[in-house]
């Protein structure tokens, strides 16, 4: 049997023929990067290949680096292996990686979401023989409501807080989730304020041409009047911190797929939890597997054991690939791998 | 059900007391009468009984969702809540059904008598019309597990806001034995018949622990000081020739303590006394340790031997009703004088005595008395302002409990088990051990509270990496983590391998600084037996 097109190593998923790694977590010579989240784009590689749209964020995060980019759909050949990027619908610029050798096709999803939002390039199914899929939310309890319904919940909460003279503070991941939430907000309610970490990512995406509403960065000299009727977008770690105390009366919330679970929602002890994820839900994962026509599915990150057993029962050839990818972080909340799930 | 689900969501999504009360008051203002009655019932622990087993419910839900049972089990493990898991895995519910809470409770109660197929049909019909969050509540009603995070006191406050009736009156009306299936809004809340329930107790006045120095309370002459006995707080209600004994948890204990029947011979009808039920040591004329009373709590009737070994006696603290008059608003000093007169008239053989006041000229003297609490079988002192009324529930200002400092021990965690509900995904229930003479660890206590969620999360990660064995849900862990436990008392216990049993053990500190070898020894605990 020929060497598999991709194989797991302790540095990441490796393509021997093309001599590159996909989202490796230890330094390698050549890295193919799906998107700018820190569990996928790490420092120290010799050369980076990513999408045109993902590079600016990666550069900001990792500093000077040797990088090439491709637009979605364009192929490049490395050692007889054809490589291309395809939209993953996860965050702006995020990609799935298609790898082909002599007619055999593998697709590595990276992080992905099958339902469209108003910002990310929408996910496209890519036909393949073997699909390497994340399954952060690979249990049937995870099923997302329409984005419009969640938008109405967030705006309703914000408007009520504004009417009561309280600042609404939403904990969101700085790259992707924060900007997606911005596209859902009703600017008539009040001003959108941002934590520095959020503003930094927002400015980069805005400069790339993504349509984002006006935001104001929170700085020490921001006048009190600017807080009136405001909604603040901040990384989850900032909620309840010394930084958050400057806002006076606050109602806080989180936007994450984990908010689907009441236990997690209550443990965060926030006022509200909005179920908004940039990962595929259970129906999405299943639809994606079907749409690619893959006969072999390798699950990575998340509820891998359950999802691969489920697919095996549907007749797929299955396996589990260990990676250091982290899925949707709720920092300081117990990682699902730490939860009592067995 | 939508309206109740909205209320539940509003209560669930805030940690602010005033917002919870406002949400409840809104609901009590205009929800349908029978829904309001059932909401009061649910919030005061009067839940309908379980009508379907958890196992059957899980099977039907998995079938409905089209998933194998193992996947349901995995999903349940992730959420930690059966009713929620079912609501989340079913295809999205349409909602829009306009039947109210009480209609759905009737449905649930009717299922109790249905056969298995009838139950399944009834449950699936409900799932098919309810929206997701309504389904979760319906499931919790089915399994008898619906709990709402609001105390009865807050519920009563909201009811007072909604109706304009006095909170204390309402609290009194809602006590005792009433059946939500038969009660009406008008009868229960608005116009109760004063003679309807002769057994009804008054809400207990409760106190906060005094954490500041007693000097903060001002002049000691303004305060009465009593022993805080270590028994069961109770209320004896004598009315209309009958008598009832109530626990602080609103439980009727009348049948468990038949010796109090004689009080009706000596005290006039229309008398209600708040006191402490204790197992009495007649020879020493002093209370027995709490452990002696314990066998009497669990059973409905009392065998003769137990009556002889642990005869109950009440030490009276306060007089709430006298001559049929509610005298709770009168100053404590007046009530105390009336109580002393009433109890003084009892013959020596009566199962009631006066709980004596502690007299000392200054706070230093009172503090010295407190230090003797354990020797007297008390948990500490109660400080009550002479001018204070008998309040409803826990209030700050007029009454304080000033308990002795707890015992503490540094112990090693040896077993861990996952918590429930909110903490279902965390290891929170631990078994602790101390070193015995042979250099081995002997388990002696379980505790599950006292740490923050962040600490539990950290310990959960540690437990997973340091499991040495599993027994069902319990994991044996490497004996490395040391915790400081506090407890209120210690007793000989032949049933335990350690030979001792603690009262109210809880974790107070994670001793990250302490290696397991430096944890306490069993002999240290044994030395406390004399005191505990
Ligand atoms: Zn990502
Ligand atoms: Zn990721």
PDB file of N, CA and C in Angstrom, chain A residues 30-82:
ATOM      1  N   UNK A  30       7.449  23.709   6.190  1.00  0.00           N
ATOM      2  CA  UNK A  30       6.408  24.269   5.347  1.00  0.00           C
ATOM      3  C   UNK A  30       5.032  23.989   5.955  1.00  0.00           C
ATOM      4  N   UNK A  31       4.284  25.063   6.242  1.00  0.00           N
ATOM      5  CA  UNK A  31       2.985  24.933   6.906  1.00  0.00           C
ATOM      6  C   UNK A  31       1.883  25.485   6.016  1.00  0.00           C
ATOM      7  N   UNK A  32       0.810  24.698   5.850  1.00  0.00           N
ATOM      8  CA  UNK A  32      -0.397  25.158   5.171  1.00  0.00           C
ATOM      9  C   UNK A  32      -1.397  25.507   6.270  1.00  0.00           C
ATOM     10  N   UNK A  33      -1.847  26.763   6.285  1.00  0.00           N
ATOM     11  CA  UNK A  33      -2.612  27.269   7.430  1.00  0.00           C
ATOM     12  C   UNK A  33      -4.050  27.568   7.014  1.00  0.00           C
ATOM     13  N   UNK A  34      -5.017  27.012   7.764  1.00  0.00           N
ATOM     14  CA  UNK A  34      -6.425  27.191   7.391  1.00  0.00           C
ATOM     15  C   UNK A  34      -6.981  28.554   7.792  1.00  0.00           C
ATOM     16  N   UNK A  35      -6.553  29.084   8.940  1.00  0.00           N
ATOM     17  CA  UNK A  35      -7.058  30.389   9.379  1.00  0.00           C
ATOM     18  C   UNK A  35      -6.248  30.904  10.558  1.00  0.00           C
ATOM     19  N   UNK A  36      -6.569  32.133  10.976  1.00  0.00           N
ATOM     20  CA  UNK A  36      -5.703  32.834  11.910  1.00  0.00           C
ATOM     21  C   UNK A  36      -5.893  32.547  13.387  1.00  0.00           C
ATOM     22  N   UNK A  37      -6.821  31.680  13.779  1.00  0.00           N
ATOM     23  CA  UNK A  37      -6.955  31.376  15.209  1.00  0.00           C
ATOM     24  C   UNK A  37      -5.661  30.755  15.725  1.00  0.00           C
ATOM     25  N   UNK A  38      -5.368  31.039  16.999  1.00  0.00           N
ATOM     26  CA  UNK A  38      -4.030  30.724  17.498  1.00  0.00           C
ATOM     27  C   UNK A  38      -3.767  29.230  17.627  1.00  0.00           C
ATOM     28  N   UNK A  39      -4.822  28.418  17.654  1.00  0.00           N
ATOM     29  CA  UNK A  39      -4.559  26.976  17.720  1.00  0.00           C
ATOM     30  C   UNK A  39      -4.255  26.409  16.328  1.00  0.00           C
ATOM     31  N   UNK A  40      -4.399  27.224  15.273  1.00  0.00           N
ATOM     32  CA  UNK A  40      -4.127  26.766  13.906  1.00  0.00           C
ATOM     33  C   UNK A  40      -2.914  27.462  13.301  1.00  0.00           C
ATOM     34  N   UNK A  41      -2.809  28.775  13.527  1.00  0.00           N
ATOM     35  CA  UNK A  41      -1.672  29.535  13.000  1.00  0.00           C
ATOM     36  C   UNK A  41      -0.693  29.778  14.141  1.00  0.00           C
ATOM     37  N   UNK A  42       0.399  29.018  14.138  1.00  0.00           N
ATOM     38  CA  UNK A  42       1.359  29.135  15.234  1.00  0.00           C
ATOM     39  C   UNK A  42       2.682  29.673  14.705  1.00  0.00           C
ATOM     40  N   UNK A  43       3.473  30.237  15.595  1.00  0.00           N
ATOM     41  CA  UNK A  43       4.730  30.849  15.150  1.00  0.00           C
ATOM     42  C   UNK A  43       5.811  29.792  14.892  1.00  0.00           C
ATOM     43  N   UNK A  44       6.853  30.197  14.167  1.00  0.00           N
ATOM     44  CA  UNK A  44       8.068  29.396  14.103  1.00  0.00           C
ATOM     45  C   UNK A  44       8.234  28.504  12.890  1.00  0.00           C
ATOM     46  N   UNK A  45       7.280  28.539  11.947  1.00  0.00           N
ATOM     47  CA  UNK A  45       7.450  27.694  10.764  1.00  0.00           C
ATOM     48  C   UNK A  45       8.367  28.387   9.754  1.00  0.00           C
ATOM     49  N   UNK A  46       9.015  27.569   8.876  1.00  0.00           N
ATOM     50  CA  UNK A  46       9.906  28.133   7.871  1.00  0.00           C
ATOM     51  C   UNK A  46       9.150  28.925   6.826  1.00  0.00           C
ATOM     52  N   UNK A  47       8.073  28.360   6.269  1.00  0.00           N
ATOM     53  CA  UNK A  47       7.266  29.051   5.258  1.00  0.00           C
ATOM     54  C   UNK A  47       5.797  28.766   5.506  1.00  0.00           C
ATOM     55  N   UNK A  48       4.968  29.781   5.225  1.00  0.00           N
ATOM     56  CA  UNK A  48       3.522  29.669   5.434  1.00  0.00           C
ATOM     57  C   UNK A  48       2.805  29.747   4.104  1.00  0.00           C
ATOM     58  N   UNK A  49       1.778  28.932   3.937  1.00  0.00           N
ATOM     59  CA  UNK A  49       0.876  29.084   2.794  1.00  0.00           C
ATOM     60  C   UNK A  49      -0.536  29.182   3.356  1.00  0.00           C
ATOM     61  N   UNK A  50      -1.235  30.274   3.004  1.00  0.00           N
ATOM     62  CA  UNK A  50      -2.601  30.439   3.509  1.00  0.00           C
ATOM     63  C   UNK A  50      -3.418  31.194   2.465  1.00  0.00           C
ATOM     64  N   UNK A  51      -4.661  31.557   2.823  1.00  0.00           N
ATOM     65  CA  UNK A  51      -5.486  32.277   1.850  1.00  0.00           C
ATOM     66  C   UNK A  51      -5.109  33.751   1.845  1.00  0.00           C
ATOM     67  N   UNK A  52      -5.444  34.410   0.740  1.00  0.00           N
ATOM     68  CA  UNK A  52      -5.208  35.856   0.663  1.00  0.00           C
ATOM     69  C   UNK A  52      -5.848  36.560   1.854  1.00  0.00           C
ATOM     70  N   UNK A  53      -7.086  36.138   2.156  1.00  0.00           N
ATOM     71  CA  UNK A  53      -7.866  36.863   3.154  1.00  0.00           C
ATOM     72  C   UNK A  53      -7.424  36.569   4.581  1.00  0.00           C
ATOM     73  N   UNK A  54      -6.763  35.438   4.806  1.00  0.00           N
ATOM     74  CA  UNK A  54      -6.374  35.088   6.175  1.00  0.00           C
ATOM     75  C   UNK A  54      -5.035  35.696   6.572  1.00  0.00           C
ATOM     76  N   UNK A  55      -4.214  36.062   5.565  1.00  0.00           N
ATOM     77  CA  UNK A  55      -2.838  36.455   5.882  1.00  0.00           C
ATOM     78  C   UNK A  55      -2.704  37.703   6.767  1.00  0.00           C
ATOM     79  N   UNK A  56      -3.470  38.786   6.511  1.00  0.00           N
ATOM     80  CA  UNK A  56      -3.243  39.994   7.325  1.00  0.00           C
ATOM     81  C   UNK A  56      -3.343  39.736   8.830  1.00  0.00           C
ATOM     82  N   UNK A  57      -4.329  38.970   9.258  1.00  0.00           N
ATOM     83  CA  UNK A  57      -4.475  38.666  10.684  1.00  0.00           C
ATOM     84  C   UNK A  57      -3.290  37.843  11.161  1.00  0.00           C
ATOM     85  N   UNK A  58      -2.888  36.865  10.358  1.00  0.00           N
ATOM     86  CA  UNK A  58      -1.778  36.004  10.769  1.00  0.00           C
ATOM     87  C   UNK A  58      -0.507  36.827  10.923  1.00  0.00           C
ATOM     88  N   UNK A  59      -0.284  37.726   9.968  1.00  0.00           N
ATOM     89  CA  UNK A  59       0.900  38.597  10.077  1.00  0.00           C
ATOM     90  C   UNK A  59       0.862  39.432  11.348  1.00  0.00           C
ATOM     91  N   UNK A  60      -0.293  39.982  11.648  1.00  0.00           N
ATOM     92  CA  UNK A  60      -0.395  40.804  12.848  1.00  0.00           C
ATOM     93  C   UNK A  60      -0.084  39.982  14.088  1.00  0.00           C
ATOM     94  N   UNK A  61      -0.564  38.747  14.079  1.00  0.00           N
ATOM     95  CA  UNK A  61      -0.387  37.920  15.272  1.00  0.00           C
ATOM     96  C   UNK A  61       1.025  37.360  15.393  1.00  0.00           C
ATOM     97  N   UNK A  62       1.621  36.986  14.278  1.00  0.00           N
ATOM     98  CA  UNK A  62       2.888  36.267  14.348  1.00  0.00           C
ATOM     99  C   UNK A  62       4.087  37.116  13.957  1.00  0.00           C
ATOM    100  N   UNK A  63       3.856  38.346  13.466  1.00  0.00           N
ATOM    101  CA  UNK A  63       4.986  39.201  13.097  1.00  0.00           C
ATOM    102  C   UNK A  63       5.519  38.823  11.716  1.00  0.00           C
ATOM    103  N   UNK A  64       6.790  39.146  11.501  1.00  0.00           N
ATOM    104  CA  UNK A  64       7.361  38.914  10.173  1.00  0.00           C
ATOM    105  C   UNK A  64       7.441  37.427   9.908  1.00  0.00           C
ATOM    106  N   UNK A  65       6.984  37.018   8.740  1.00  0.00           N
ATOM    107  CA  UNK A  65       7.107  35.608   8.387  1.00  0.00           C
ATOM    108  C   UNK A  65       7.147  35.468   6.872  1.00  0.00           C
ATOM    109  N   UNK A  66       7.676  34.347   6.433  1.00  0.00           N
ATOM    110  CA  UNK A  66       7.807  34.032   5.015  1.00  0.00           C
ATOM    111  C   UNK A  66       6.491  33.389   4.581  1.00  0.00           C
ATOM    112  N   UNK A  67       5.669  34.118   3.776  1.00  0.00           N
ATOM    113  CA  UNK A  67       4.331  33.599   3.483  1.00  0.00           C
ATOM    114  C   UNK A  67       3.963  33.750   2.016  1.00  0.00           C
ATOM    115  N   UNK A  68       3.268  32.748   1.502  1.00  0.00           N
ATOM    116  CA  UNK A  68       2.617  32.814   0.194  1.00  0.00           C
ATOM    117  C   UNK A  68       1.128  32.676   0.419  1.00  0.00           C
ATOM    118  N   UNK A  69       0.349  33.248  -0.510  1.00  0.00           N
ATOM    119  CA  UNK A  69      -1.093  33.106  -0.383  1.00  0.00           C
ATOM    120  C   UNK A  69      -1.692  32.639  -1.696  1.00  0.00           C
ATOM    121  N   UNK A  70      -2.899  32.098  -1.580  1.00  0.00           N
ATOM    122  CA  UNK A  70      -3.684  31.683  -2.740  1.00  0.00           C
ATOM    123  C   UNK A  70      -5.094  32.207  -2.552  1.00  0.00           C
ATOM    124  N   UNK A  71      -5.749  32.601  -3.658  1.00  0.00           N
ATOM    125  CA  UNK A  71      -7.184  32.835  -3.544  1.00  0.00           C
ATOM    126  C   UNK A  71      -7.901  31.489  -3.453  1.00  0.00           C
ATOM    127  N   UNK A  72      -9.164  31.532  -2.943  1.00  0.00           N
ATOM    128  CA  UNK A  72      -9.954  30.291  -2.873  1.00  0.00           C
ATOM    129  C   UNK A  72     -10.018  29.654  -4.255  1.00  0.00           C
ATOM    130  N   UNK A  73      -9.846  28.338  -4.314  1.00  0.00           N
ATOM    131  CA  UNK A  73     -10.070  27.583  -5.547  1.00  0.00           C
ATOM    132  C   UNK A  73      -8.847  27.453  -6.436  1.00  0.00           C
ATOM    133  N   UNK A  74      -7.841  28.305  -6.268  1.00  0.00           N
ATOM    134  CA  UNK A  74      -6.668  28.178  -7.140  1.00  0.00           C
ATOM    135  C   UNK A  74      -5.746  27.078  -6.618  1.00  0.00           C
ATOM    136  N   UNK A  75      -5.174  26.291  -7.541  1.00  0.00           N
ATOM    137  CA  UNK A  75      -4.338  25.180  -7.091  1.00  0.00           C
ATOM    138  C   UNK A  75      -2.868  25.532  -7.187  1.00  0.00           C
ATOM    139  N   UNK A  76      -2.104  24.802  -6.366  1.00  0.00           N
ATOM    140  CA  UNK A  76      -0.654  24.894  -6.440  1.00  0.00           C
ATOM    141  C   UNK A  76      -0.162  23.450  -6.301  1.00  0.00           C
ATOM    142  N   UNK A  77       0.951  23.134  -6.950  1.00  0.00           N
ATOM    143  CA  UNK A  77       1.432  21.759  -6.903  1.00  0.00           C
ATOM    144  C   UNK A  77       2.717  21.693  -6.093  1.00  0.00           C
ATOM    145  N   UNK A  78       2.746  20.722  -5.183  1.00  0.00           N
ATOM    146  CA  UNK A  78       3.951  20.541  -4.359  1.00  0.00           C
ATOM    147  C   UNK A  78       4.281  19.052  -4.385  1.00  0.00           C
ATOM    148  N   UNK A  79       5.409  18.703  -4.994  1.00  0.00           N
ATOM    149  CA  UNK A  79       5.854  17.303  -5.040  1.00  0.00           C
ATOM    150  C   UNK A  79       4.805  16.365  -5.598  1.00  0.00           C
ATOM    151  N   UNK A  80       4.146  16.795  -6.649  1.00  0.00           N
ATOM    152  CA  UNK A  80       3.164  15.912  -7.277  1.00  0.00           C
ATOM    153  C   UNK A  80       1.810  15.916  -6.586  1.00  0.00           C
ATOM    154  N   UNK A  81       1.656  16.733  -5.567  1.00  0.00           N
ATOM    155  CA  UNK A  81       0.387  16.841  -4.842  1.00  0.00           C
ATOM    156  C   UNK A  81      -0.226  18.202  -5.146  1.00  0.00           C
ATOM    157  N   UNK A  82      -1.509  18.186  -5.498  1.00  0.00           N
ATOM    158  CA  UNK A  82      -2.194  19.435  -5.803  1.00  0.00           C
ATOM    159  C   UNK A  82      -2.918  19.925  -4.554  1.00  0.00           C
TER     160      UNK A  82
END
